[in-house]
Amino acid sequence: MDVAASLIEPEGLSEFALVVRASLLTYSKGTTLVDPLDRLQNCLSALEGVLLKHEMEPRAHSVANRMSFLLAHGEADREAVKQIVRQIYWLKEQPQLEKRHRESELIEDFTYYAYNVLRMALGNTSAFNSKIQFVTEVDRVGLAP
């Protein structure tokens, strides 16, 4: 809680802490929205803010890989995380699709994953000065044999 409290005032924060702060605000605002697709969009925006090196990176692929590196151990678990992220990006592009129980569960699982990724980023605000440093370290750890 002290780490989150340190992000209240943006003055004096590192570039990475400012990114995490903005992502937490986006995620939090999204949790108050009624429409599941609106909540999902905010959740994705929050994650992309923390996990993408730049705007030109392929979103679904990069977010899926980095979330799997942060949340799962072992290839099977990582693949399961990636599959959920890919499905979420597909679902985001289907605004007219009627949401059934399966889609609601998928959004719920993804939101929980997003919460954990943002919590990890928050816990690392003092360890990294920039988003590039954080993302590079996530990639390094995830791609290590």
mmCIF file of C-alpha atoms in Angstrom:
data_model
loop_
_atom_site.group_PDB
_atom_site.id
_atom_site.type_symbol
_atom_site.label_atom_id
_atom_site.label_comp_id
_atom_site.label_asym_id
_atom_site.label_seq_id
_atom_site.Cartn_x
_atom_site.Cartn_y
_atom_site.Cartn_z
ATOM 1 C CA MET A 1 0.000 0.000 0.000
ATOM 2 C CA ASP A 2 2.902 2.356 0.711
ATOM 3 C CA VAL A 3 4.169 1.894 -2.848
ATOM 4 C CA ALA A 4 0.780 2.824 -4.297
ATOM 5 C CA ALA A 5 0.554 5.805 -1.965
ATOM 6 C CA SER A 6 3.920 7.028 -3.241
ATOM 7 C CA LEU A 7 2.388 7.399 -6.726
ATOM 8 C CA ILE A 8 -0.353 9.827 -5.683
ATOM 9 C CA GLU A 9 1.709 12.927 -6.423
ATOM 10 C CA PRO A 10 3.406 12.691 -9.832
ATOM 11 C CA GLU A 11 6.165 15.183 -9.021
ATOM 12 C CA GLY A 12 9.541 13.521 -8.638
ATOM 13 C CA LEU A 13 8.471 10.124 -9.976
ATOM 14 C CA SER A 14 10.609 8.209 -12.448
ATOM 15 C CA GLU A 15 9.384 7.658 -16.007
ATOM 16 C CA PHE A 16 8.466 4.068 -15.118
ATOM 17 C CA ALA A 17 6.593 5.105 -11.968
ATOM 18 C CA LEU A 18 4.607 7.629 -14.022
ATOM 19 C CA VAL A 19 3.726 4.917 -16.558
ATOM 20 C CA VAL A 20 2.606 2.564 -13.789
ATOM 21 C CA ARG A 21 0.612 5.373 -12.174
ATOM 22 C CA ALA A 22 -1.196 6.123 -15.450
ATOM 23 C CA SER A 23 -1.889 2.429 -16.050
ATOM 24 C CA LEU A 24 -3.277 1.948 -12.546
ATOM 25 C CA LEU A 25 -5.584 4.929 -13.011
ATOM 26 C CA THR A 26 -6.782 3.586 -16.375
ATOM 27 C CA TYR A 27 -7.351 0.113 -14.938
ATOM 28 C CA SER A 28 -9.182 1.522 -11.900
ATOM 29 C CA LYS A 29 -11.467 3.709 -14.011
ATOM 30 C CA GLY A 30 -12.264 0.699 -16.164
ATOM 31 C CA THR A 31 -13.438 -1.348 -13.213
ATOM 32 C CA THR A 32 -16.265 1.146 -12.651
ATOM 33 C CA LEU A 33 -17.679 0.842 -16.175
ATOM 34 C CA VAL A 34 -20.879 -1.127 -16.759
ATOM 35 C CA ASP A 35 -20.220 -2.474 -20.262
ATOM 36 C CA PRO A 36 -17.812 -5.456 -20.161
ATOM 37 C CA LEU A 37 -16.208 -4.394 -23.455
ATOM 38 C CA ASP A 38 -15.539 -0.914 -22.077
ATOM 39 C CA ARG A 39 -13.961 -2.469 -18.970
ATOM 40 C CA LEU A 40 -11.923 -4.730 -21.228
ATOM 41 C CA GLN A 41 -10.701 -1.804 -23.334
ATOM 42 C CA ASN A 42 -9.464 0.058 -20.246
ATOM 43 C CA CYS A 43 -7.806 -3.092 -18.959
ATOM 44 C CA LEU A 44 -5.977 -3.597 -22.263
ATOM 45 C CA SER A 45 -4.933 0.051 -22.403
ATOM 46 C CA ALA A 46 -3.513 -0.193 -18.892
ATOM 47 C CA LEU A 47 -1.510 -3.298 -19.774
ATOM 48 C CA GLU A 48 -0.279 -1.921 -23.073
ATOM 49 C CA GLY A 49 0.930 1.170 -21.243
ATOM 50 C CA VAL A 50 3.196 -0.967 -19.063
ATOM 51 C CA LEU A 51 4.115 -3.840 -21.405
ATOM 52 C CA LEU A 52 4.719 -2.285 -24.829
ATOM 53 C CA LYS A 53 8.094 -0.737 -25.625
ATOM 54 C CA HIS A 54 6.555 1.560 -28.235
ATOM 55 C CA GLU A 55 3.389 2.089 -30.277
ATOM 56 C CA MET A 56 4.668 0.127 -33.280
ATOM 57 C CA GLU A 57 5.042 -3.166 -31.412
ATOM 58 C CA PRO A 58 2.468 -5.833 -32.288
ATOM 59 C CA ARG A 59 0.034 -5.454 -29.403
ATOM 60 C CA ALA A 60 -1.548 -8.883 -28.995
ATOM 61 C CA HIS A 61 1.697 -10.796 -29.522
ATOM 62 C CA SER A 62 3.840 -8.614 -27.257
ATOM 63 C CA VAL A 63 1.298 -8.332 -24.446
ATOM 64 C CA ALA A 64 0.579 -12.087 -24.576
ATOM 65 C CA ASN A 65 4.259 -13.010 -24.398
ATOM 66 C CA ARG A 66 5.121 -10.593 -21.622
ATOM 67 C CA MET A 67 2.079 -11.485 -19.537
ATOM 68 C CA SER A 68 2.998 -15.163 -19.872
ATOM 69 C CA PHE A 69 6.579 -14.410 -18.793
ATOM 70 C CA LEU A 70 5.337 -12.590 -15.690
ATOM 71 C CA LEU A 71 2.492 -14.889 -14.681
ATOM 72 C CA ALA A 72 3.405 -18.433 -15.639
ATOM 73 C CA HIS A 73 6.187 -20.945 -15.203
ATOM 74 C CA GLY A 74 6.586 -23.736 -17.692
ATOM 75 C CA GLU A 75 5.672 -23.802 -21.345
ATOM 76 C CA ALA A 76 2.152 -25.231 -20.890
ATOM 77 C CA ASP A 77 1.158 -22.548 -18.372
ATOM 78 C CA ARG A 78 2.669 -19.810 -20.519
ATOM 79 C CA GLU A 79 0.786 -21.063 -23.558
ATOM 80 C CA ALA A 80 -2.486 -21.013 -21.583
ATOM 81 C CA VAL A 81 -1.920 -17.360 -20.614
ATOM 82 C CA LYS A 82 -1.056 -16.447 -24.213
ATOM 83 C CA GLN A 83 -4.199 -18.177 -25.475
ATOM 84 C CA ILE A 84 -6.408 -16.155 -23.120
ATOM 85 C CA VAL A 85 -4.733 -12.907 -24.183
ATOM 86 C CA ARG A 86 -5.164 -13.741 -27.893
ATOM 87 C CA GLN A 87 -8.838 -14.544 -27.294
ATOM 88 C CA ILE A 88 -9.287 -11.247 -25.457
ATOM 89 C CA TYR A 89 -7.826 -9.268 -28.365
ATOM 90 C CA TRP A 90 -10.153 -11.133 -30.729
ATOM 91 C CA LEU A 91 -13.132 -10.496 -28.434
ATOM 92 C CA LYS A 92 -12.308 -6.793 -28.287
ATOM 93 C CA GLU A 93 -12.820 -6.601 -32.043
ATOM 94 C CA GLN A 94 -16.301 -8.184 -31.822
ATOM 95 C CA PRO A 95 -18.425 -5.383 -30.322
ATOM 96 C CA GLN A 96 -21.675 -6.744 -31.707
ATOM 97 C CA LEU A 97 -21.046 -10.232 -30.349
ATOM 98 C CA GLU A 98 -23.513 -11.174 -27.627
ATOM 99 C CA LYS A 99 -21.554 -11.996 -24.507
ATOM 100 C CA ARG A 100 -22.253 -15.462 -23.213
ATOM 101 C CA HIS A 101 -21.042 -17.118 -20.052
ATOM 102 C CA ARG A 102 -17.774 -18.215 -21.717
ATOM 103 C CA GLU A 103 -16.904 -14.672 -22.798
ATOM 104 C CA SER A 104 -17.713 -13.330 -19.332
ATOM 105 C CA GLU A 105 -15.420 -15.933 -17.754
ATOM 106 C CA LEU A 106 -12.686 -15.050 -20.235
ATOM 107 C CA ILE A 107 -12.943 -11.348 -19.368
ATOM 108 C CA GLU A 108 -12.924 -12.188 -15.656
ATOM 109 C CA ASP A 109 -9.791 -14.358 -16.002
ATOM 110 C CA PHE A 110 -8.045 -11.715 -18.081
ATOM 111 C CA THR A 111 -8.935 -8.942 -15.642
ATOM 112 C CA TYR A 112 -7.414 -10.995 -12.833
ATOM 113 C CA TYR A 113 -4.252 -11.553 -14.894
ATOM 114 C CA ALA A 114 -4.083 -7.830 -15.645
ATOM 115 C CA TYR A 115 -4.430 -7.005 -11.955
ATOM 116 C CA ASN A 116 -1.477 -9.266 -11.153
ATOM 117 C CA VAL A 117 0.710 -7.809 -13.904
ATOM 118 C CA LEU A 118 -0.034 -4.266 -12.728
ATOM 119 C CA ARG A 119 0.650 -5.298 -9.136
ATOM 120 C CA MET A 120 4.053 -6.658 -10.243
ATOM 121 C CA ALA A 121 4.797 -3.447 -12.125
ATOM 122 C CA LEU A 122 3.809 -1.429 -9.058
ATOM 123 C CA GLY A 123 6.128 -3.522 -6.913
ATOM 124 C CA ASN A 124 8.995 -2.731 -9.276
ATOM 125 C CA THR A 125 8.600 1.045 -9.522
ATOM 126 C CA SER A 126 11.668 1.584 -7.364
ATOM 127 C CA ALA A 127 13.745 -1.013 -9.237
ATOM 128 C CA PHE A 128 13.380 0.484 -12.733
ATOM 129 C CA ASN A 129 13.672 4.057 -13.955
ATOM 130 C CA SER A 130 12.079 3.532 -17.363
ATOM 131 C CA LYS A 131 9.476 1.350 -19.003
ATOM 132 C CA ILE A 132 12.092 0.162 -21.507
ATOM 133 C CA GLN A 133 14.231 -1.150 -18.632
ATOM 134 C CA PHE A 134 11.254 -3.007 -17.153
ATOM 135 C CA VAL A 135 10.095 -4.517 -20.457
ATOM 136 C CA THR A 136 13.648 -5.490 -21.431
ATOM 137 C CA GLU A 137 14.054 -7.294 -18.112
ATOM 138 C CA VAL A 138 10.701 -9.066 -18.530
ATOM 139 C CA ASP A 139 11.817 -10.237 -21.983
ATOM 140 C CA ARG A 140 15.246 -11.292 -20.708
ATOM 141 C CA VAL A 141 13.812 -13.353 -17.860
ATOM 142 C CA GLY A 142 11.079 -14.810 -20.047
ATOM 143 C CA LEU A 143 13.393 -15.813 -22.870
ATOM 144 C CA ALA A 144 16.109 -17.239 -20.617
ATOM 145 C CA PRO A 145 16.553 -21.021 -20.924
#
